[in-house]
């Protein structure tokens, strides 16, 4: 199946391709579509719907969007849907991680629980499919690891005793919010198509 990845985040596209090897995934750039979709939704699901439907309406081609983020329990689930804008527009991933660590410096180890959340929405001629995935972990006191992107260097997963930035791509995809959401999405798509 040919789909446009309704995202400007190259790391998401890389992970889409790793997790969905049977799909022909093309970027907005490759599809010749250059629009910025404002993320005005209050939930990951609403924002992924906004992004996928905007690209589908413009292209007429099946479009798949990912809205994701980090919910830190001790921060009342912040940064949540604002994960990409934490600290304001224009910060780098490293600067956002630094800000998170600063805001959590007095939080003890046992209260540093967090989860990554991912909502996937496909909009196509056949309608809409939405799926969600979550991944539980803890926020480290310092960044470790070179893989992944975003908050991966501070997202510690007990099962591996590593951050998601220390995992190999296939290890991260096996447990990640995005891996779970995309596998759930494929299940729903197959059910809808009677496969
Ligand atoms: P698009 O909206 O164009 O898809 P974006 O990067 O702005 O790209 P989001 O609005 O969904 O995407 O924001 C998600 C943010 O949450 C992202 O910028 C990362 O900082 C973080 N994030 C999401 N998935 C992550 C992952 O697998 N590892 C680390 N951080 C992640």
XYZ file of N, CA, C and O in Angstrom, residues 53-134:
328
model
N -5.584 14.230 7.745
C -6.654 14.671 6.847
C -6.206 15.854 5.994
O -6.584 15.945 4.822
N -5.371 16.734 6.533
C -4.887 17.879 5.733
C -4.082 17.386 4.531
O -4.262 17.869 3.412
N -3.212 16.414 4.750
C -2.369 15.919 3.644
C -3.197 15.093 2.650
O -3.007 15.175 1.438
N -4.144 14.324 3.172
C -5.018 13.543 2.281
C -5.844 14.480 1.394
O -5.974 14.270 0.179
N -6.416 15.540 2.016
C -7.248 16.476 1.236
C -6.442 17.155 0.130
O -6.922 17.380 -0.959
N -5.203 17.446 0.428
C -4.342 18.127 -0.545
C -3.874 17.173 -1.657
O -3.741 17.564 -2.806
N -3.618 15.899 -1.301
C -2.980 14.978 -2.252
C -3.944 13.981 -2.902
O -3.664 13.464 -3.987
N -5.022 13.657 -2.187
C -5.920 12.592 -2.664
C -5.315 11.208 -2.506
O -5.862 10.205 -2.958
N -4.167 11.138 -1.830
C -3.478 9.851 -1.612
C -3.574 9.502 -0.119
O -3.514 10.408 0.742
N -3.709 8.210 0.173
C -3.778 7.763 1.572
C -2.632 8.387 2.375
O -1.479 8.337 1.945
N -2.971 8.971 3.516
C -1.956 9.679 4.309
C -1.995 9.194 5.753
O -3.065 9.030 6.341
N -0.798 8.977 6.288
C -0.709 8.451 7.660
C 0.070 9.453 8.518
O 1.127 9.928 8.125
N -0.530 9.824 9.661
C 0.126 10.789 10.546
C 0.379 10.165 11.910
O -0.315 9.222 12.324
N 1.384 10.701 12.580
C 1.769 10.259 13.928
C 1.796 11.490 14.799
O 2.499 12.453 14.493
N 0.993 11.510 15.855
C 1.191 12.544 16.861
C 1.615 11.832 18.128
O 0.978 10.863 18.563
N 2.717 12.286 18.681
C 3.283 11.549 19.811
C 3.880 12.509 20.815
O 3.996 13.708 20.554
N 4.260 11.964 21.966
C 4.870 12.815 22.977
C 5.123 12.054 24.257
O 4.822 10.856 24.373
N 5.671 12.791 25.201
C 6.103 12.227 26.469
C 5.196 12.751 27.586
O 5.019 13.968 27.703
N 4.643 11.834 28.393
C 3.844 12.242 29.559
C 4.617 11.872 30.821
O 4.874 10.689 31.065
N 4.981 12.893 31.603
C 5.730 12.664 32.850
C 4.742 12.811 34.005
O 4.150 13.876 34.186
N 4.575 11.723 34.771
C 3.502 11.712 35.781
C 3.714 12.804 36.839
O 2.759 13.477 37.226
N 4.968 13.007 37.268
C 5.243 14.002 38.321
C 5.029 15.432 37.824
O 4.944 16.367 38.627
N 4.942 15.607 36.513
C 4.693 16.942 35.935
C 3.250 17.042 35.422
O 2.967 17.785 34.475
N 2.369 16.275 36.033
C 0.941 16.272 35.629
C 0.797 15.982 34.136
O 0.035 16.657 33.417
N 1.571 15.005 33.670
C 1.533 14.524 32.270
C 2.120 15.491 31.233
O 1.969 15.267 30.030
N 2.782 16.572 31.687
C 3.517 17.439 30.752
C 4.773 16.688 30.302
O 5.226 15.798 31.026
N 5.354 17.010 29.162
C 4.887 17.987 28.179
C 3.735 17.507 27.288
O 3.126 18.312 26.606
N 3.410 16.214 27.277
C 2.223 15.714 26.567
C 2.146 16.149 25.111
O 3.128 16.029 24.378
N 0.977 16.678 24.723
C 0.816 17.073 23.303
C 1.720 18.251 22.935
O 1.874 18.566 21.750
N 2.327 18.878 23.945
C 3.244 19.999 23.656
C 4.708 19.559 23.606
O 5.603 20.404 23.603
N 4.963 18.251 23.528
C 6.344 17.737 23.599
C 7.282 18.374 22.582
O 8.440 18.649 22.896
N 6.785 18.604 21.365
C 7.655 19.170 20.324
C 7.873 20.669 20.532
O 8.787 21.247 19.950
N 7.013 21.275 21.373
C 7.095 22.738 21.586
C 7.484 23.065 23.029
O 7.339 24.201 23.470
N 7.953 22.075 23.787
C 8.290 22.263 25.207
C 9.382 23.328 25.316
O 10.412 23.231 24.657
N 9.114 24.373 26.118
C 10.092 25.459 26.258
C 9.966 26.503 25.162
O 10.739 27.455 25.131
N 9.019 26.315 24.242
C 8.819 27.296 23.160
C 9.345 26.774 21.833
O 10.134 25.822 21.795
N 8.866 27.408 20.773
C 9.300 27.017 19.420
C 10.793 27.287 19.263
O 11.328 28.200 19.884
N 11.446 26.483 18.432
C 12.824 26.810 18.066
C 13.907 26.160 18.912
O 15.081 26.291 18.602
N 13.528 25.460 19.993
C 14.559 24.759 20.774
C 14.954 23.483 20.043
O 14.164 22.901 19.312
N 16.180 23.030 20.268
C 16.623 21.753 19.698
C 16.161 20.627 20.624
O 15.782 20.866 21.778
N 16.242 19.385 20.126
C 15.924 18.223 20.969
C 16.756 18.265 22.252
O 16.248 18.025 23.344
N 18.044 18.575 22.109
C 18.962 18.590 23.266
C 18.531 19.647 24.285
O 18.571 19.421 25.489
N 18.105 20.809 23.781
C 17.680 21.889 24.698
C 16.387 21.519 25.435
O 16.217 21.841 26.608
N 15.495 20.811 24.742
C 14.246 20.392 25.404
C 14.540 19.347 26.481
O 13.946 19.371 27.557
N 15.479 18.441 26.190
C 15.869 17.426 27.175
C 16.479 18.109 28.404
O 16.152 17.777 29.550
N 17.324 19.097 28.138
C 17.974 19.849 29.233
C 16.921 20.536 30.112
O 17.001 20.501 31.340
N 15.923 21.136 29.475
C 14.851 21.820 30.210
C 14.057 20.818 31.058
O 13.745 21.087 32.228
N 13.773 19.661 30.465
C 13.033 18.629 31.209
C 13.822 18.205 32.449
O 13.271 18.106 33.551
N 15.124 17.970 32.266
C 15.953 17.536 33.398
C 15.999 18.618 34.483
O 15.961 18.314 35.673
N 16.052 19.863 34.067
C 16.081 20.983 35.025
C 14.760 21.012 35.806
O 14.751 21.129 37.039
N 13.644 20.855 35.097
C 12.335 20.896 35.759
C 12.089 19.681 36.647
O 11.166 19.681 37.451
N 12.933 18.631 36.488
C 12.746 17.411 37.283
C 13.881 17.181 38.268
O 13.985 16.106 38.844
N 14.715 18.189 38.479
C 15.950 17.930 39.242
C 15.669 17.510 40.694
O 16.457 16.767 41.268
N 14.551 17.960 41.273
C 14.269 17.617 42.670
C 13.337 16.423 42.806
O 12.912 16.085 43.910
N 12.990 15.803 41.702
C 12.057 14.669 41.768
C 12.831 13.378 42.013
O 13.751 13.044 41.254
N 12.511 12.655 43.119
C 13.276 11.445 43.455
C 13.044 10.312 42.453
O 12.042 10.298 41.734
N 13.962 9.365 42.449
C 13.970 8.272 41.473
C 12.628 7.559 41.368
O 12.138 7.296 40.278
N 12.026 7.265 42.536
C 10.787 6.468 42.523
C 9.583 7.253 41.990
O 8.518 6.683 41.781
N 9.750 8.553 41.764
C 8.626 9.351 41.236
C 8.905 9.863 39.822
O 8.295 10.821 39.372
N 9.842 9.206 39.132
C 10.230 9.700 37.798
C 9.593 8.905 36.650
O 10.078 8.902 35.537
N 8.447 8.255 36.957
C 7.751 7.472 35.934
C 7.217 8.350 34.804
O 6.849 9.512 35.008
N 7.182 7.780 33.593
C 6.712 8.526 32.416
C 6.292 7.529 31.346
O 6.594 6.337 31.455
N 5.595 8.025 30.364
C 5.311 7.156 29.215
C 5.367 7.961 27.934
O 5.054 9.157 27.910
N 5.778 7.260 26.877
C 5.649 7.797 25.532
C 4.283 7.354 25.010
O 3.866 6.205 25.233
N 3.603 8.249 24.303
C 2.306 7.923 23.697
C 2.380 8.255 22.209
O 3.011 9.250 21.817
N 1.746 7.408 21.392
C 1.704 7.669 19.943
C 0.301 7.370 19.420
O -0.245 6.301 19.696
N -0.258 8.337 18.718
C -1.527 8.107 18.018
C -1.245 8.146 16.527
O -0.607 9.071 16.023
N -1.700 7.094 15.849
C -1.531 6.980 14.398
C -2.904 7.129 13.746
O -3.864 6.505 14.203
N -2.984 7.946 12.706
C -4.246 8.040 11.941
C -3.951 7.903 10.458
O -3.039 8.552 9.944
N -4.713 7.019 9.811
C -4.658 6.906 8.349
C -5.957 7.462 7.789
O -7.036 7.068 8.232
N -5.851 8.393 6.846
C -7.040 8.878 6.131
C -6.868 8.488 4.667
O -5.830 8.779 4.052
N -7.871 7.789 4.127
C -7.791 7.341 2.727
C -9.193 7.362 2.131
O -10.162 7.707 2.820
N -9.295 6.944 0.864
C -10.613 6.881 0.209
C -11.566 5.953 0.981
O -12.774 6.097 0.892
N -10.988 5.017 1.718
C -11.819 4.041 2.439
C -12.246 4.527 3.820
O -12.918 3.806 4.541
N -11.796 5.727 4.213
C -12.189 6.238 5.537
C -10.999 6.453 6.448
O -9.876 6.681 5.983
N -11.264 6.330 7.763
C -10.256 6.688 8.762
C -9.962 5.496 9.670
O -10.880 4.779 10.069
N -8.673 5.296 9.962
C -8.294 4.289 10.974
C -7.383 4.990 11.985
O -6.446 5.692 11.595
N -7.668 4.795 13.276
C -6.827 5.389 14.316
C -6.351 4.295 15.270
O -7.114 3.383 15.589
N -5.100 4.384 15.685
C -4.567 3.406 16.643
C -3.631 4.114 17.614
O -3.034 5.134 17.274
N -3.509 3.554 18.824
C -2.690 4.183 19.864
C -1.710 3.169 20.437
O -2.023 1.986 20.543
N -0.529 3.640 20.790
C 0.450 2.788 21.471
C 1.107 3.569 22.593
O 1.262 4.788 22.499
N 1.481 2.860 23.660
C 2.131 3.517 24.803
C 3.346 2.702 25.236
O 3.384 1.487 25.033
